[in-house]
Amino acid sequence: MNTTRIKNIPGAKQSLVERYNCGPVKLSGDRQKFIHLVDRGIADNLGLRGPAERAIQLEESVMTPQATVKIPRRLPDGTHVLLRPVMPEDRERIQNGMAALSPRSRYLRFFTSASRLSDEQLRYFSEVDQCNHVAWIALDSSVRTYPGLGVARFIRIKEEPTVAEVALTVIDAYQRKGLGTILLALLYLVAETQGFLTLRAAVIGENTIMLKWLHNLGAAGSCERGEYRLNLTVHRDLTCLPQTPSGEKFKHAIEALQTAFHEHHTYEKHS
């Protein structure tokens, strides 16, 4: 999946508030900083009960507290990975991940076979606000240096503030091992928490595996000049997801992440 380059989006927060006709939510301390990353259950615990409230980017949401969110997961083959928000110090990991992609994977993801990212691209991919540009990285927790295995990101579309363009990258050695499902489930969960209604993927026609997977998750859209633009509706009610094998795996991945976020929040609250 590819994503267009969208930087600062003035008025995005205001547009969401106007769309849902809601007022500001007043919280304090760590809860205010943490809320836009947690799942719907924790949002409810904090008194944020609808998409209107969850859509608001709260005043103290900054990158630093998000770095404390670390979610361990295990892939079906037993590999242990650690999920956390992307930080500026991940520049080298992202560059190394680019090198770990085959030319074919780089072409399908970035529409180019270039093996290195420019300094400007690295800045863009690693310095994100986690509101208009959300990005998480999967790390290999069995290695002391925690190398990157994959990155998932979405970017709010300025003209459609409840739609985000989504992109996934998984290095070749970990493709088709379930990591992509976990990463997309994570984006789906964060998108729902932040009030997004649609995740949109741009997929080149040659990427038949990705196209089939997204279709099996319920995504639909159009094709123009060999590029598909598929919209995946973000459902709060997970029973609305397709009851296909891919849909069931996706649903279970989302539910597992909801539990993991809840456990993390509970630990942070009592530590």
mmCIF file of C-alpha atoms in Angstrom:
data_model
loop_
_atom_site.group_PDB
_atom_site.id
_atom_site.type_symbol
_atom_site.label_atom_id
_atom_site.label_comp_id
_atom_site.label_asym_id
_atom_site.label_seq_id
_atom_site.Cartn_x
_atom_site.Cartn_y
_atom_site.Cartn_z
ATOM 1 C CA MET A 1 0.000 0.000 0.000
ATOM 2 C CA ASN A 2 1.194 3.462 -0.764
ATOM 3 C CA THR A 3 0.362 6.783 0.815
ATOM 4 C CA THR A 4 0.428 10.341 -0.431
ATOM 5 C CA ARG A 5 2.500 12.961 1.291
ATOM 6 C CA ILE A 6 0.379 15.158 3.506
ATOM 7 C CA LYS A 7 1.993 17.275 6.184
ATOM 8 C CA ASN A 8 0.308 19.781 8.479
ATOM 9 C CA ILE A 9 -3.432 19.992 8.041
ATOM 10 C CA PRO A 10 -4.738 23.292 9.440
ATOM 11 C CA GLY A 11 -8.243 23.135 10.806
ATOM 12 C CA ALA A 12 -8.450 19.343 10.878
ATOM 13 C CA LYS A 13 -9.398 19.313 14.554
ATOM 14 C CA GLN A 14 -11.966 22.060 14.052
ATOM 15 C CA SER A 15 -13.503 20.218 11.108
ATOM 16 C CA LEU A 16 -13.964 17.103 13.213
ATOM 17 C CA VAL A 17 -15.525 19.049 16.066
ATOM 18 C CA GLU A 18 -17.865 20.823 13.671
ATOM 19 C CA ARG A 19 -18.746 17.557 11.944
ATOM 20 C CA TYR A 20 -19.793 15.882 15.183
ATOM 21 C CA ASN A 21 -21.171 19.036 16.807
ATOM 22 C CA CYS A 22 -19.354 18.462 20.055
ATOM 23 C CA GLY A 23 -17.588 20.626 22.571
ATOM 24 C CA PRO A 24 -14.139 20.283 24.140
ATOM 25 C CA VAL A 25 -13.369 17.488 26.575
ATOM 26 C CA LYS A 26 -11.461 18.472 29.686
ATOM 27 C CA LEU A 27 -9.084 15.908 31.159
ATOM 28 C CA SER A 28 -5.875 16.325 33.055
ATOM 29 C CA GLY A 29 -2.404 14.869 33.370
ATOM 30 C CA ASP A 30 -1.359 11.591 31.800
ATOM 31 C CA ARG A 31 -4.903 10.621 30.862
ATOM 32 C CA GLN A 32 -5.167 13.654 28.623
ATOM 33 C CA LYS A 33 -1.866 12.790 26.954
ATOM 34 C CA PHE A 34 -2.686 9.117 26.522
ATOM 35 C CA ILE A 35 -6.302 9.009 25.399
ATOM 36 C CA HIS A 36 -5.909 9.181 21.623
ATOM 37 C CA LEU A 37 -3.846 5.992 21.595
ATOM 38 C CA VAL A 38 -6.036 3.797 23.765
ATOM 39 C CA ASP A 39 -8.812 1.458 22.750
ATOM 40 C CA ARG A 40 -12.512 2.127 22.989
ATOM 41 C CA GLY A 41 -12.847 0.385 26.357
ATOM 42 C CA ILE A 42 -10.360 2.729 27.999
ATOM 43 C CA ALA A 43 -11.929 5.698 26.237
ATOM 44 C CA ASP A 44 -15.205 4.726 27.870
ATOM 45 C CA ASN A 45 -13.511 4.445 31.250
ATOM 46 C CA LEU A 46 -12.297 8.020 30.850
ATOM 47 C CA GLY A 47 -15.762 9.266 29.994
ATOM 48 C CA LEU A 48 -15.219 9.555 26.233
ATOM 49 C CA ARG A 49 -18.232 7.629 25.069
ATOM 50 C CA GLY A 50 -18.843 8.516 21.433
ATOM 51 C CA PRO A 51 -17.010 9.090 18.158
ATOM 52 C CA ALA A 52 -17.374 12.825 18.664
ATOM 53 C CA GLU A 53 -15.303 12.914 21.821
ATOM 54 C CA ARG A 54 -12.778 10.368 20.598
ATOM 55 C CA ALA A 55 -12.271 12.420 17.425
ATOM 56 C CA ILE A 56 -10.907 15.417 19.302
ATOM 57 C CA GLN A 57 -7.165 15.875 19.411
ATOM 58 C CA LEU A 58 -6.682 16.850 23.030
ATOM 59 C CA GLU A 59 -4.625 19.843 23.999
ATOM 60 C CA GLU A 60 -1.688 18.037 25.586
ATOM 61 C CA SER A 61 -1.302 15.227 23.042
ATOM 62 C CA VAL A 62 2.408 15.164 22.292
ATOM 63 C CA MET A 63 4.851 12.603 20.955
ATOM 64 C CA THR A 64 6.845 11.999 24.138
ATOM 65 C CA PRO A 65 4.213 10.233 26.317
ATOM 66 C CA GLN A 66 3.242 7.993 23.405
ATOM 67 C CA ALA A 67 6.743 6.539 23.368
ATOM 68 C CA THR A 68 5.917 4.823 26.668
ATOM 69 C CA VAL A 69 3.241 2.718 24.958
ATOM 70 C CA LYS A 70 4.841 -0.646 24.223
ATOM 71 C CA ILE A 71 2.635 -3.572 23.286
ATOM 72 C CA PRO A 72 4.178 -7.067 23.106
ATOM 73 C CA ARG A 73 2.721 -9.500 20.573
ATOM 74 C CA ARG A 74 3.571 -12.996 19.387
ATOM 75 C CA LEU A 75 3.261 -14.048 15.768
ATOM 76 C CA PRO A 76 1.716 -17.425 14.881
ATOM 77 C CA ASP A 77 5.229 -18.887 14.344
ATOM 78 C CA GLY A 78 6.237 -17.893 17.890
ATOM 79 C CA THR A 79 8.231 -14.752 17.013
ATOM 80 C CA HIS A 80 7.981 -12.090 19.722
ATOM 81 C CA VAL A 81 7.520 -8.534 18.513
ATOM 82 C CA LEU A 82 7.104 -5.229 20.287
ATOM 83 C CA LEU A 83 4.732 -2.580 18.958
ATOM 84 C CA ARG A 84 5.179 1.091 19.790
ATOM 85 C CA PRO A 85 4.695 4.497 18.149
ATOM 86 C CA VAL A 86 7.369 5.626 15.709
ATOM 87 C CA MET A 87 9.846 8.144 17.155
ATOM 88 C CA PRO A 88 12.518 10.350 15.530
ATOM 89 C CA GLU A 89 15.256 7.988 16.719
ATOM 90 C CA ASP A 90 13.759 5.286 14.472
ATOM 91 C CA ARG A 91 15.312 6.899 11.388
ATOM 92 C CA GLU A 92 18.086 4.284 11.190
ATOM 93 C CA ARG A 93 15.661 1.430 11.775
ATOM 94 C CA ILE A 94 13.437 2.688 8.963
ATOM 95 C CA GLN A 95 16.428 3.048 6.638
ATOM 96 C CA ASN A 96 17.623 -0.469 7.510
ATOM 97 C CA GLY A 97 14.106 -1.764 6.931
ATOM 98 C CA MET A 98 14.136 -0.237 3.458
ATOM 99 C CA ALA A 99 17.348 -2.099 2.708
ATOM 100 C CA ALA A 100 15.781 -5.350 3.990
ATOM 101 C CA LEU A 101 13.016 -5.122 1.392
ATOM 102 C CA SER A 102 13.464 -6.866 -1.928
ATOM 103 C CA PRO A 103 13.299 -4.688 -5.069
ATOM 104 C CA ARG A 104 9.873 -6.209 -5.754
ATOM 105 C CA SER A 105 8.564 -5.314 -2.282
ATOM 106 C CA ARG A 106 9.930 -1.790 -2.553
ATOM 107 C CA TYR A 107 8.206 -1.365 -5.905
ATOM 108 C CA LEU A 108 4.859 -2.636 -4.623
ATOM 109 C CA ARG A 109 5.018 -0.412 -1.526
ATOM 110 C CA PHE A 110 6.693 2.763 -2.784
ATOM 111 C CA PHE A 111 6.205 2.388 -6.564
ATOM 112 C CA THR A 112 9.992 2.578 -6.881
ATOM 113 C CA SER A 113 12.881 0.145 -6.515
ATOM 114 C CA ALA A 114 15.160 2.691 -4.792
ATOM 115 C CA SER A 115 16.948 1.022 -1.877
ATOM 116 C CA ARG A 116 17.485 4.131 0.259
ATOM 117 C CA LEU A 117 15.306 6.915 1.593
ATOM 118 C CA SER A 118 16.447 10.519 1.449
ATOM 119 C CA ASP A 119 17.012 12.550 4.614
ATOM 120 C CA GLU A 120 13.805 14.423 3.886
ATOM 121 C CA GLN A 121 11.849 11.174 3.526
ATOM 122 C CA LEU A 122 13.336 9.804 6.736
ATOM 123 C CA ARG A 123 12.325 12.947 8.585
ATOM 124 C CA TYR A 124 8.825 12.676 7.208
ATOM 125 C CA PHE A 125 8.481 9.000 8.099
ATOM 126 C CA SER A 126 9.935 9.309 11.623
ATOM 127 C CA GLU A 127 8.801 12.722 12.883
ATOM 128 C CA VAL A 128 5.041 12.278 13.150
ATOM 129 C CA ASP A 129 2.423 13.975 15.315
ATOM 130 C CA GLN A 130 0.378 10.785 15.980
ATOM 131 C CA CYS A 131 -2.800 12.710 15.163
ATOM 132 C CA ASN A 132 -2.834 13.734 11.504
ATOM 133 C CA HIS A 133 0.042 11.354 10.804
ATOM 134 C CA VAL A 134 -0.053 8.180 12.902
ATOM 135 C CA ALA A 135 2.792 5.663 12.669
ATOM 136 C CA TRP A 136 3.692 2.532 14.653
ATOM 137 C CA ILE A 137 6.673 0.242 14.313
ATOM 138 C CA ALA A 138 7.055 -3.480 14.991
ATOM 139 C CA LEU A 139 10.382 -4.423 16.573
ATOM 140 C CA ASP A 140 12.095 -7.795 16.975
ATOM 141 C CA SER A 141 12.219 -8.078 20.763
ATOM 142 C CA SER A 142 14.476 -11.142 20.672
ATOM 143 C CA VAL A 143 17.419 -9.039 19.459
ATOM 144 C CA ARG A 144 19.189 -6.589 21.769
ATOM 145 C CA THR A 145 19.128 -3.768 19.202
ATOM 146 C CA TYR A 146 15.398 -4.191 18.497
ATOM 147 C CA PRO A 147 15.571 -4.081 14.688
ATOM 148 C CA GLY A 148 12.453 -3.006 12.828
ATOM 149 C CA LEU A 149 10.281 -5.626 11.166
ATOM 150 C CA GLY A 150 7.479 -3.459 9.854
ATOM 151 C CA VAL A 151 5.810 -0.060 9.983
ATOM 152 C CA ALA A 152 2.146 0.885 9.762
ATOM 153 C CA ARG A 153 0.949 4.435 9.257
ATOM 154 C CA PHE A 154 -2.042 6.465 8.251
ATOM 155 C CA ILE A 155 -2.367 10.108 7.233
ATOM 156 C CA ARG A 156 -5.478 12.219 7.529
ATOM 157 C CA ILE A 157 -6.817 13.486 4.202
ATOM 158 C CA LYS A 158 -7.231 17.248 4.411
ATOM 159 C CA GLU A 159 -10.380 17.423 2.324
ATOM 160 C CA GLU A 160 -11.956 14.461 4.141
ATOM 161 C CA PRO A 161 -10.917 14.769 7.809
ATOM 162 C CA THR A 162 -12.519 11.464 8.853
ATOM 163 C CA VAL A 163 -10.668 9.553 6.102
ATOM 164 C CA ALA A 164 -7.040 8.478 6.409
ATOM 165 C CA GLU A 165 -4.748 7.015 3.768
ATOM 166 C CA VAL A 166 -3.098 3.898 5.134
ATOM 167 C CA ALA A 167 0.212 2.202 4.348
ATOM 168 C CA LEU A 168 1.882 -0.981 5.595
ATOM 169 C CA THR A 169 5.465 -2.118 5.150
ATOM 170 C CA VAL A 170 6.766 -5.494 6.357
ATOM 171 C CA ILE A 171 10.297 -6.668 5.533
ATOM 172 C CA ASP A 172 10.441 -9.717 3.278
ATOM 173 C CA ALA A 173 11.613 -12.137 5.974
ATOM 174 C CA TYR A 174 8.422 -11.508 7.970
ATOM 175 C CA GLN A 175 5.841 -11.282 5.210
ATOM 176 C CA ARG A 176 2.926 -13.745 5.288
ATOM 177 C CA LYS A 177 3.540 -14.489 8.976
ATOM 178 C CA GLY A 178 0.621 -12.521 10.390
ATOM 179 C CA LEU A 179 2.509 -9.315 11.152
ATOM 180 C CA GLY A 180 0.636 -7.335 8.493
ATOM 181 C CA THR A 181 -2.682 -8.350 10.042
ATOM 182 C CA ILE A 182 -1.523 -7.176 13.474
ATOM 183 C CA LEU A 183 -0.252 -3.868 12.100
ATOM 184 C CA LEU A 184 -3.435 -3.131 10.160
ATOM 185 C CA ALA A 185 -5.515 -4.124 13.190
ATOM 186 C CA LEU A 186 -3.516 -1.653 15.257
ATOM 187 C CA LEU A 187 -4.180 1.165 12.772
ATOM 188 C CA TYR A 188 -7.850 0.214 12.639
ATOM 189 C CA LEU A 189 -8.117 0.387 16.428
ATOM 190 C CA VAL A 190 -6.307 3.730 16.698
ATOM 191 C CA ALA A 191 -8.374 5.114 13.801
ATOM 192 C CA GLU A 192 -11.617 4.144 15.512
ATOM 193 C CA THR A 193 -10.420 5.679 18.773
ATOM 194 C CA GLN A 194 -9.594 8.950 17.004
ATOM 195 C CA GLY A 195 -12.920 9.154 15.186
ATOM 196 C CA PHE A 196 -11.894 8.143 11.659
ATOM 197 C CA LEU A 197 -14.617 6.517 9.595
ATOM 198 C CA THR A 198 -12.577 5.164 6.673
ATOM 199 C CA LEU A 199 -9.088 3.852 5.990
ATOM 200 C CA ARG A 200 -8.135 4.261 2.332
ATOM 201 C CA ALA A 201 -5.431 2.219 0.631
ATOM 202 C CA ALA A 202 -3.744 2.962 -2.675
ATOM 203 C CA VAL A 203 -2.600 -0.354 -4.167
ATOM 204 C CA ILE A 204 -0.906 -0.967 -7.494
ATOM 205 C CA GLY A 205 -2.713 -3.523 -9.646
ATOM 206 C CA GLU A 206 0.246 -5.879 -9.629
ATOM 207 C CA ASN A 207 -0.058 -6.320 -5.881
ATOM 208 C CA THR A 208 -2.666 -9.040 -6.194
ATOM 209 C CA ILE A 209 -2.043 -10.502 -2.712
ATOM 210 C CA MET A 210 -2.774 -7.155 -1.030
ATOM 211 C CA LEU A 211 -5.818 -6.538 -3.231
ATOM 212 C CA LYS A 212 -7.318 -9.923 -2.404
ATOM 213 C CA TRP A 213 -6.619 -9.501 1.327
ATOM 214 C CA LEU A 214 -8.244 -6.066 1.501
ATOM 215 C CA HIS A 215 -11.254 -7.241 -0.477
ATOM 216 C CA ASN A 216 -11.636 -10.131 1.992
ATOM 217 C CA LEU A 217 -11.642 -7.571 4.815
ATOM 218 C CA GLY A 218 -14.531 -5.738 3.166
ATOM 219 C CA ALA A 219 -12.645 -2.951 1.386
ATOM 220 C CA ALA A 220 -14.159 -1.654 -1.848
ATOM 221 C CA GLY A 221 -13.288 1.076 -4.297
ATOM 222 C CA SER A 222 -12.211 1.802 -7.838
ATOM 223 C CA CYS A 223 -9.287 1.400 -10.220
ATOM 224 C CA GLU A 224 -7.777 4.117 -12.364
ATOM 225 C CA ARG A 225 -4.713 3.674 -14.580
ATOM 226 C CA GLY A 226 -3.663 0.489 -12.822
ATOM 227 C CA GLU A 227 -3.948 1.873 -9.283
ATOM 228 C CA TYR A 228 -6.712 0.761 -6.947
ATOM 229 C CA ARG A 229 -8.105 3.026 -4.246
ATOM 230 C CA LEU A 230 -9.877 0.867 -1.702
ATOM 231 C CA ASN A 231 -11.910 2.107 1.253
ATOM 232 C CA LEU A 232 -12.083 0.056 4.433
ATOM 233 C CA THR A 233 -14.903 1.191 6.720
ATOM 234 C CA VAL A 234 -13.892 1.574 10.363
ATOM 235 C CA HIS A 235 -16.594 -0.166 12.401
ATOM 236 C CA ARG A 236 -16.945 0.267 16.120
ATOM 237 C CA ASP A 237 -19.046 -2.896 16.114
ATOM 238 C CA LEU A 238 -16.588 -5.581 15.031
ATOM 239 C CA THR A 239 -19.411 -7.961 14.138
ATOM 240 C CA CYS A 240 -19.815 -5.805 11.012
ATOM 241 C CA LEU A 241 -16.521 -7.155 9.664
ATOM 242 C CA PRO A 242 -16.865 -9.851 6.976
ATOM 243 C CA GLN A 243 -17.159 -13.383 8.272
ATOM 244 C CA THR A 244 -14.412 -14.606 5.985
ATOM 245 C CA PRO A 245 -11.252 -16.359 7.242
ATOM 246 C CA SER A 246 -9.318 -13.107 6.762
ATOM 247 C CA GLY A 247 -12.089 -11.107 8.419
ATOM 248 C CA GLU A 248 -12.146 -13.401 11.442
ATOM 249 C CA LYS A 249 -8.366 -13.238 11.862
ATOM 250 C CA PHE A 250 -8.539 -9.461 11.590
ATOM 251 C CA LYS A 251 -11.306 -9.241 14.179
ATOM 252 C CA HIS A 252 -9.385 -11.448 16.614
ATOM 253 C CA ALA A 253 -6.245 -9.346 16.118
ATOM 254 C CA ILE A 254 -8.191 -6.176 16.951
ATOM 255 C CA GLU A 255 -9.723 -7.753 20.042
ATOM 256 C CA ALA A 256 -6.322 -8.975 21.235
ATOM 257 C CA LEU A 257 -4.901 -5.467 20.836
ATOM 258 C CA GLN A 258 -7.836 -3.979 22.735
ATOM 259 C CA THR A 259 -6.975 -6.274 25.629
ATOM 260 C CA ALA A 260 -3.273 -5.431 25.386
ATOM 261 C CA PHE A 261 -3.971 -1.685 25.442
ATOM 262 C CA HIS A 262 -6.239 -2.130 28.431
ATOM 263 C CA GLU A 263 -3.587 -4.113 30.308
ATOM 264 C CA HIS A 264 -0.962 -1.492 29.482
ATOM 265 C CA HIS A 265 -3.180 1.317 30.733
ATOM 266 C CA THR A 266 -4.012 -0.581 33.927
ATOM 267 C CA TYR A 267 -0.313 -1.224 34.578
ATOM 268 C CA GLU A 268 0.591 2.423 33.963
ATOM 269 C CA LYS A 269 -2.243 3.577 36.209
ATOM 270 C CA HIS A 270 -1.102 1.465 39.172
ATOM 271 C CA SER A 271 2.681 1.701 38.739
#
